[in-house]
Amino acid sequence: MFLFFAVVSAMFYGLGDFSGGYAASKSKVFSVLVVSQVFGLATAAVALIAMWQGPPGGTDLVWGLIGGLAGAFGIVTLYRGIAKGIVAIVSPTAALLSSILPLGVGLFLGDRPGILAIVGIGLCVPAVILLSSSPAGAGSDRDRIRPSLYHGIVAGLGFGLFYVALSRPGVDSGFWPLIAARTASIAVALVILLARREPLLLKKGSRIPAVLAGILDMVANIFFVLASSAGMLSIVAIIVSLYPAPTVLMARLVFKERITPARWFGLGLSLAGLALISLG
């Protein structure tokens, strides 16, 4: 069952990224971030009430706060890297690190995948890079390579720590850690907005996508928590990191964007990897 939860989580992460990216193309990024996070918090609250499991433990909330801060830091760093660096370097680097960190933590904590699952993981890791890749633009140059790598690494570590933190609370904690995580990320986004002296304003055409981004992202978080509670973090994190696949497919369906050969190859590797993991 955890495999199903992980795949669904990846799907919703990808759809949420697509919605958020569309909203950010029409309005200021941090306004989109605040609005989406607020609706994500509301979604988590509904899930918490629907599956009420009593008050949380202090440690569980701390893990949630750590995850929220790490995730917010990762998003901000990724946006800065994309704005100032080379997307073809920033995105794949962030995607790779976000999968490698929880994979390593899971193995360190005792995860022991089967042989087929290990081979599947081996296929999914390059698939993550290929799915996140984009052609280098004409403005790519050596001076931008180092900061691009830096932003990609830092963002990836932030996302990876987010996955690790959300996997640590006990099963009895329910969705309280998600409430804590989203509260922390909203606080970070608001502080950045105030520091930049930007008004909290969404332009027409970006409001619904921003709301959808927050809801879809939180649904993905919920399924990630369910998956990591039922299965090995090392496998769950790799599967969830394939979230660029639905983003790529949505861009193709909605905007008629061409899927590069590298991304087609990444899609094929991800499907093969998932098949082996399910058998292992």
Short mmCIF file of C-alpha atoms in Angstrom, two decimals:
data_model
loop_
_atom_site.label_atom_id
_atom_site.label_comp_id
_atom_site.label_asym_id
_atom_site.label_seq_id
_atom_site.Cartn_x
_atom_site.Cartn_y
_atom_site.Cartn_z
CA MET A 1 0.00 0.00 0.00
CA PHE A 2 2.88 2.39 0.74
CA LEU A 3 3.93 2.20 -2.91
CA PHE A 4 0.49 3.40 -3.98
CA PHE A 5 0.61 6.25 -1.45
CA ALA A 6 4.06 7.29 -2.66
CA VAL A 7 3.03 7.32 -6.33
CA VAL A 8 -0.10 9.34 -5.53
CA SER A 9 2.04 11.74 -3.49
CA ALA A 10 4.41 12.25 -6.43
CA MET A 11 1.46 12.84 -8.73
CA PHE A 12 -0.04 15.53 -6.50
CA TYR A 13 3.35 17.17 -5.92
CA GLY A 14 3.77 17.41 -9.68
CA LEU A 15 0.29 18.83 -10.22
CA GLY A 16 0.83 21.29 -7.38
CA ASP A 17 4.13 22.44 -8.86
CA PHE A 18 2.46 22.95 -12.21
CA SER A 19 -0.33 25.05 -10.66
CA GLY A 20 2.10 27.03 -8.54
CA GLY A 21 4.40 27.67 -11.47
CA TYR A 22 1.50 28.88 -13.58
CA ALA A 23 0.35 31.23 -10.81
CA ALA A 24 3.90 32.53 -10.28
CA SER A 25 4.15 33.35 -13.98
CA LYS A 26 1.32 35.87 -13.55
CA SER A 27 1.89 37.22 -10.03
CA LYS A 28 4.73 37.82 -7.60
CA VAL A 29 6.25 34.56 -6.42
CA PHE A 30 6.02 35.25 -2.70
CA SER A 31 2.41 36.37 -2.90
CA VAL A 32 1.62 33.09 -4.60
CA LEU A 33 3.62 31.27 -1.94
CA VAL A 34 1.74 32.86 0.97
CA VAL A 35 -1.71 32.28 -0.52
CA SER A 36 -0.96 28.70 -1.52
CA GLN A 37 0.50 27.90 1.89
CA VAL A 38 -2.56 29.31 3.68
CA PHE A 39 -4.88 27.10 1.66
CA GLY A 40 -2.52 24.22 2.26
CA LEU A 41 -2.86 24.83 5.99
CA ALA A 42 -6.65 24.80 5.65
CA THR A 43 -6.45 21.50 3.78
CA ALA A 44 -4.29 20.00 6.51
CA ALA A 45 -6.76 21.20 9.14
CA VAL A 46 -9.63 19.46 7.33
CA ALA A 47 -7.61 16.24 7.12
CA LEU A 48 -6.69 16.52 10.79
CA ILE A 49 -10.33 16.88 11.85
CA ALA A 50 -11.44 14.06 9.56
CA MET A 51 -8.83 11.69 11.02
CA TRP A 52 -8.61 13.05 14.56
CA GLN A 53 -6.13 11.14 16.70
CA GLY A 54 -5.92 13.33 19.77
CA PRO A 55 -3.41 16.01 20.76
CA PRO A 56 0.13 15.79 19.37
CA GLY A 57 3.36 15.17 21.19
CA GLY A 58 5.86 17.98 21.51
CA THR A 59 8.53 16.09 19.56
CA ASP A 60 6.14 15.52 16.66
CA LEU A 61 5.43 19.24 16.43
CA VAL A 62 9.14 20.02 16.51
CA TRP A 63 9.73 17.69 13.58
CA GLY A 64 6.90 19.41 11.75
CA LEU A 65 8.37 22.85 12.40
CA ILE A 66 11.79 21.68 11.23
CA GLY A 67 10.25 20.28 8.07
CA GLY A 68 8.29 23.46 7.40
CA LEU A 69 11.32 25.70 7.85
CA ALA A 70 13.49 23.42 5.71
CA GLY A 71 10.87 23.22 2.97
CA ALA A 72 10.34 26.98 2.92
CA PHE A 73 14.09 27.56 2.82
CA GLY A 74 14.35 25.10 -0.06
CA ILE A 75 11.60 26.82 -2.05
CA VAL A 76 13.07 30.29 -1.56
CA THR A 77 16.55 29.10 -2.52
CA LEU A 78 15.22 27.27 -5.57
CA TYR A 79 13.36 30.37 -6.76
CA ARG A 80 16.48 32.49 -6.30
CA GLY A 81 18.56 29.95 -8.16
CA ILE A 82 16.13 29.79 -11.07
CA ALA A 83 15.98 33.59 -11.23
CA LYS A 84 19.74 34.17 -11.11
CA GLY A 85 21.30 30.93 -12.28
CA ILE A 86 20.99 28.25 -14.94
CA VAL A 87 17.74 26.31 -14.69
CA ALA A 88 19.28 23.29 -16.41
CA ILE A 89 21.70 23.03 -13.46
CA VAL A 90 19.62 24.27 -10.54
CA SER A 91 16.54 22.05 -10.97
CA PRO A 92 18.24 18.67 -11.56
CA THR A 93 20.71 19.30 -8.73
CA ALA A 94 17.91 20.15 -6.32
CA ALA A 95 15.87 17.13 -7.41
CA LEU A 96 18.83 14.78 -7.00
CA LEU A 97 19.78 16.02 -3.53
CA SER A 98 16.17 15.97 -2.36
CA SER A 99 16.07 12.24 -3.09
CA ILE A 100 19.60 11.28 -2.04
CA LEU A 101 19.40 12.78 1.48
CA PRO A 102 16.30 10.85 2.65
CA LEU A 103 17.58 7.77 0.83
CA GLY A 104 20.79 7.92 2.84
CA VAL A 105 18.96 8.63 6.09
CA GLY A 106 16.59 5.75 5.49
CA LEU A 107 19.42 3.32 4.85
CA PHE A 108 21.29 4.62 7.90
CA LEU A 109 18.22 4.08 10.08
CA GLY A 110 17.90 0.48 8.99
CA ASP A 111 16.00 0.34 5.69
CA ARG A 112 16.97 -2.80 3.78
CA PRO A 113 15.34 -2.85 0.33
CA GLY A 114 15.36 -6.06 -1.70
CA ILE A 115 17.63 -6.57 -4.71
CA LEU A 116 14.96 -5.65 -7.26
CA ALA A 117 14.02 -2.57 -5.25
CA ILE A 118 17.68 -1.50 -5.14
CA VAL A 119 17.93 -1.83 -8.92
CA GLY A 120 14.68 0.14 -9.22
CA ILE A 121 16.10 2.89 -7.02
CA GLY A 122 19.19 2.89 -9.22
CA LEU A 123 16.97 3.58 -12.23
CA CYS A 124 14.87 6.21 -10.49
CA VAL A 125 17.81 8.37 -9.38
CA PRO A 126 18.92 9.28 -12.94
CA ALA A 127 15.24 9.51 -13.88
CA VAL A 128 14.84 12.31 -11.32
CA ILE A 129 17.70 14.23 -12.95
CA LEU A 130 16.41 13.71 -16.49
CA LEU A 131 12.83 14.67 -15.62
CA SER A 132 14.03 17.88 -13.96
CA SER A 133 16.38 18.84 -16.76
CA SER A 134 15.79 21.67 -19.20
CA PRO A 135 17.84 22.90 -22.14
CA ALA A 136 20.54 25.37 -21.18
CA GLY A 137 19.69 28.82 -22.46
CA ALA A 138 21.88 31.03 -24.54
CA GLY A 139 22.77 33.02 -21.47
CA SER A 140 24.48 30.08 -19.79
CA ASP A 141 28.10 30.80 -18.92
CA ARG A 142 30.80 29.62 -16.59
CA ASP A 143 30.30 32.47 -14.14
CA ARG A 144 26.77 31.25 -13.42
CA ILE A 145 27.61 27.57 -13.04
CA ARG A 146 28.96 27.77 -9.49
CA PRO A 147 26.04 29.81 -8.03
CA SER A 148 23.63 27.56 -9.90
CA LEU A 149 25.17 24.49 -8.29
CA TYR A 150 25.16 26.21 -4.90
CA HIS A 151 21.47 27.11 -5.08
CA GLY A 152 20.57 23.66 -6.39
CA ILE A 153 22.47 21.90 -3.61
CA VAL A 154 21.05 24.09 -0.84
CA ALA A 155 17.49 23.82 -2.19
CA GLY A 156 17.82 20.05 -2.55
CA LEU A 157 19.07 19.70 1.02
CA GLY A 158 16.12 21.78 2.20
CA PHE A 159 13.62 19.58 0.38
CA GLY A 160 15.41 16.43 1.50
CA LEU A 161 15.33 17.55 5.13
CA PHE A 162 11.62 18.30 4.70
CA TYR A 163 11.01 14.69 3.66
CA VAL A 164 13.13 13.33 6.50
CA ALA A 165 11.44 15.53 9.11
CA LEU A 166 7.93 14.55 8.03
CA SER A 167 8.86 10.87 8.18
CA ARG A 168 10.08 11.00 11.79
CA PRO A 169 6.88 11.64 13.83
CA GLY A 170 5.08 8.58 15.09
CA VAL A 171 1.99 7.13 13.46
CA ASP A 172 -0.14 8.36 16.36
CA SER A 173 0.75 11.98 15.59
CA GLY A 174 -1.70 12.04 12.69
CA PHE A 175 -1.41 15.17 10.59
CA TRP A 176 -0.36 17.52 13.38
CA PRO A 177 3.21 17.74 12.02
CA LEU A 178 1.79 19.00 8.73
CA ILE A 179 -0.06 21.75 10.59
CA ALA A 180 3.19 22.75 12.29
CA ALA A 181 5.14 22.56 9.03
CA ARG A 182 2.73 24.72 7.10
CA THR A 183 2.49 27.27 9.92
CA ALA A 184 6.27 27.61 9.88
CA SER A 185 6.44 28.00 6.10
CA ILE A 186 3.69 30.66 6.13
CA ALA A 187 5.63 32.60 8.75
CA VAL A 188 8.78 32.46 6.61
CA ALA A 189 6.92 33.60 3.50
CA LEU A 190 5.30 36.51 5.36
CA VAL A 191 8.64 37.63 6.79
CA ILE A 192 10.13 37.63 3.29
CA LEU A 193 7.17 39.61 1.94
CA LEU A 194 7.57 42.21 4.67
CA ALA A 195 11.33 42.39 4.15
CA ARG A 196 10.85 42.92 0.42
CA ARG A 197 8.01 45.38 1.07
CA GLU A 198 5.83 43.62 -1.45
CA PRO A 199 2.04 43.84 -1.28
CA LEU A 200 0.16 40.59 -0.88
CA LEU A 201 -1.57 40.72 -4.23
CA LEU A 202 -2.56 38.11 -6.79
CA LYS A 203 -3.41 39.20 -10.30
CA LYS A 204 -6.42 37.91 -12.17
CA GLY A 205 -5.72 34.50 -13.62
CA SER A 206 -3.36 33.45 -10.84
CA ARG A 207 -5.76 33.20 -7.91
CA ILE A 208 -7.33 29.82 -8.64
CA PRO A 209 -3.99 28.22 -9.64
CA ALA A 210 -2.41 29.55 -6.43
CA VAL A 211 -5.21 28.09 -4.33
CA LEU A 212 -5.01 24.78 -6.20
CA ALA A 213 -1.24 24.70 -5.72
CA GLY A 214 -1.64 24.90 -1.95
CA ILE A 215 -4.36 22.26 -1.81
CA LEU A 216 -2.61 19.84 -4.16
CA ASP A 217 0.72 20.24 -2.38
CA MET A 218 -0.85 19.49 0.99
CA VAL A 219 -2.67 16.45 -0.39
CA ALA A 220 0.74 15.28 -1.62
CA ASN A 221 2.18 15.86 1.86
CA ILE A 222 -0.63 13.83 3.41
CA PHE A 223 0.04 10.89 1.11
CA PHE A 224 3.77 11.21 1.78
CA VAL A 225 3.14 10.94 5.51
CA LEU A 226 0.95 7.89 4.93
CA ALA A 227 3.58 6.32 2.66
CA SER A 228 6.53 6.96 4.95
CA SER A 229 4.55 5.62 7.92
CA ALA A 230 3.80 2.37 6.10
CA GLY A 231 7.00 1.83 4.11
CA MET A 232 10.73 2.46 3.96
CA LEU A 233 11.78 6.11 3.70
CA SER A 234 14.59 5.19 1.31
CA ILE A 235 12.09 3.88 -1.24
CA VAL A 236 9.28 6.36 -0.58
CA ALA A 237 11.56 9.38 -1.01
CA ILE A 238 12.89 8.15 -4.36
CA ILE A 239 9.39 7.54 -5.70
CA VAL A 240 8.09 10.89 -4.48
CA SER A 241 11.07 12.63 -6.07
CA LEU A 242 9.70 11.59 -9.46
CA TYR A 243 7.12 14.38 -9.11
CA PRO A 244 8.49 16.25 -12.17
CA ALA A 245 6.91 13.54 -14.36
CA PRO A 246 3.30 14.76 -13.98
CA THR A 247 4.52 18.35 -14.23
CA VAL A 248 6.14 17.59 -17.57
CA LEU A 249 3.04 15.78 -18.82
CA MET A 250 0.74 18.62 -17.74
CA ALA A 251 2.94 21.15 -19.52
CA ARG A 252 2.61 19.02 -22.63
CA LEU A 253 -1.17 18.69 -22.34
CA VAL A 254 -1.96 22.29 -21.38
CA PHE A 255 0.76 24.36 -23.02
CA LYS A 256 1.76 21.93 -25.78
CA GLU A 257 5.37 22.08 -24.59
CA ARG A 258 7.70 19.70 -26.36
CA ILE A 259 8.99 16.86 -24.20
CA THR A 260 12.72 16.55 -24.81
CA PRO A 261 14.29 13.14 -25.54
CA ALA A 262 16.02 13.32 -22.14
CA ARG A 263 12.68 13.69 -20.38
CA TRP A 264 11.11 10.88 -22.40
CA PHE A 265 14.03 8.71 -21.34
CA GLY A 266 13.52 9.84 -17.75
CA LEU A 267 9.85 8.88 -17.91
CA GLY A 268 10.80 5.45 -19.20
CA LEU A 269 13.40 4.95 -16.49
CA SER A 270 10.94 6.02 -13.80
CA LEU A 271 8.32 3.53 -14.97
CA ALA A 272 10.89 0.74 -15.10
CA GLY A 273 12.18 1.71 -11.67
CA LEU A 274 8.69 1.76 -10.17
CA ALA A 275 7.96 -1.66 -11.63
CA LEU A 276 11.11 -3.14 -10.09
CA ILE A 277 10.45 -1.49 -6.73
CA SER A 278 6.93 -2.94 -6.68
CA LEU A 279 8.38 -6.41 -7.33
CA GLY A 280 11.19 -6.00 -4.80
#
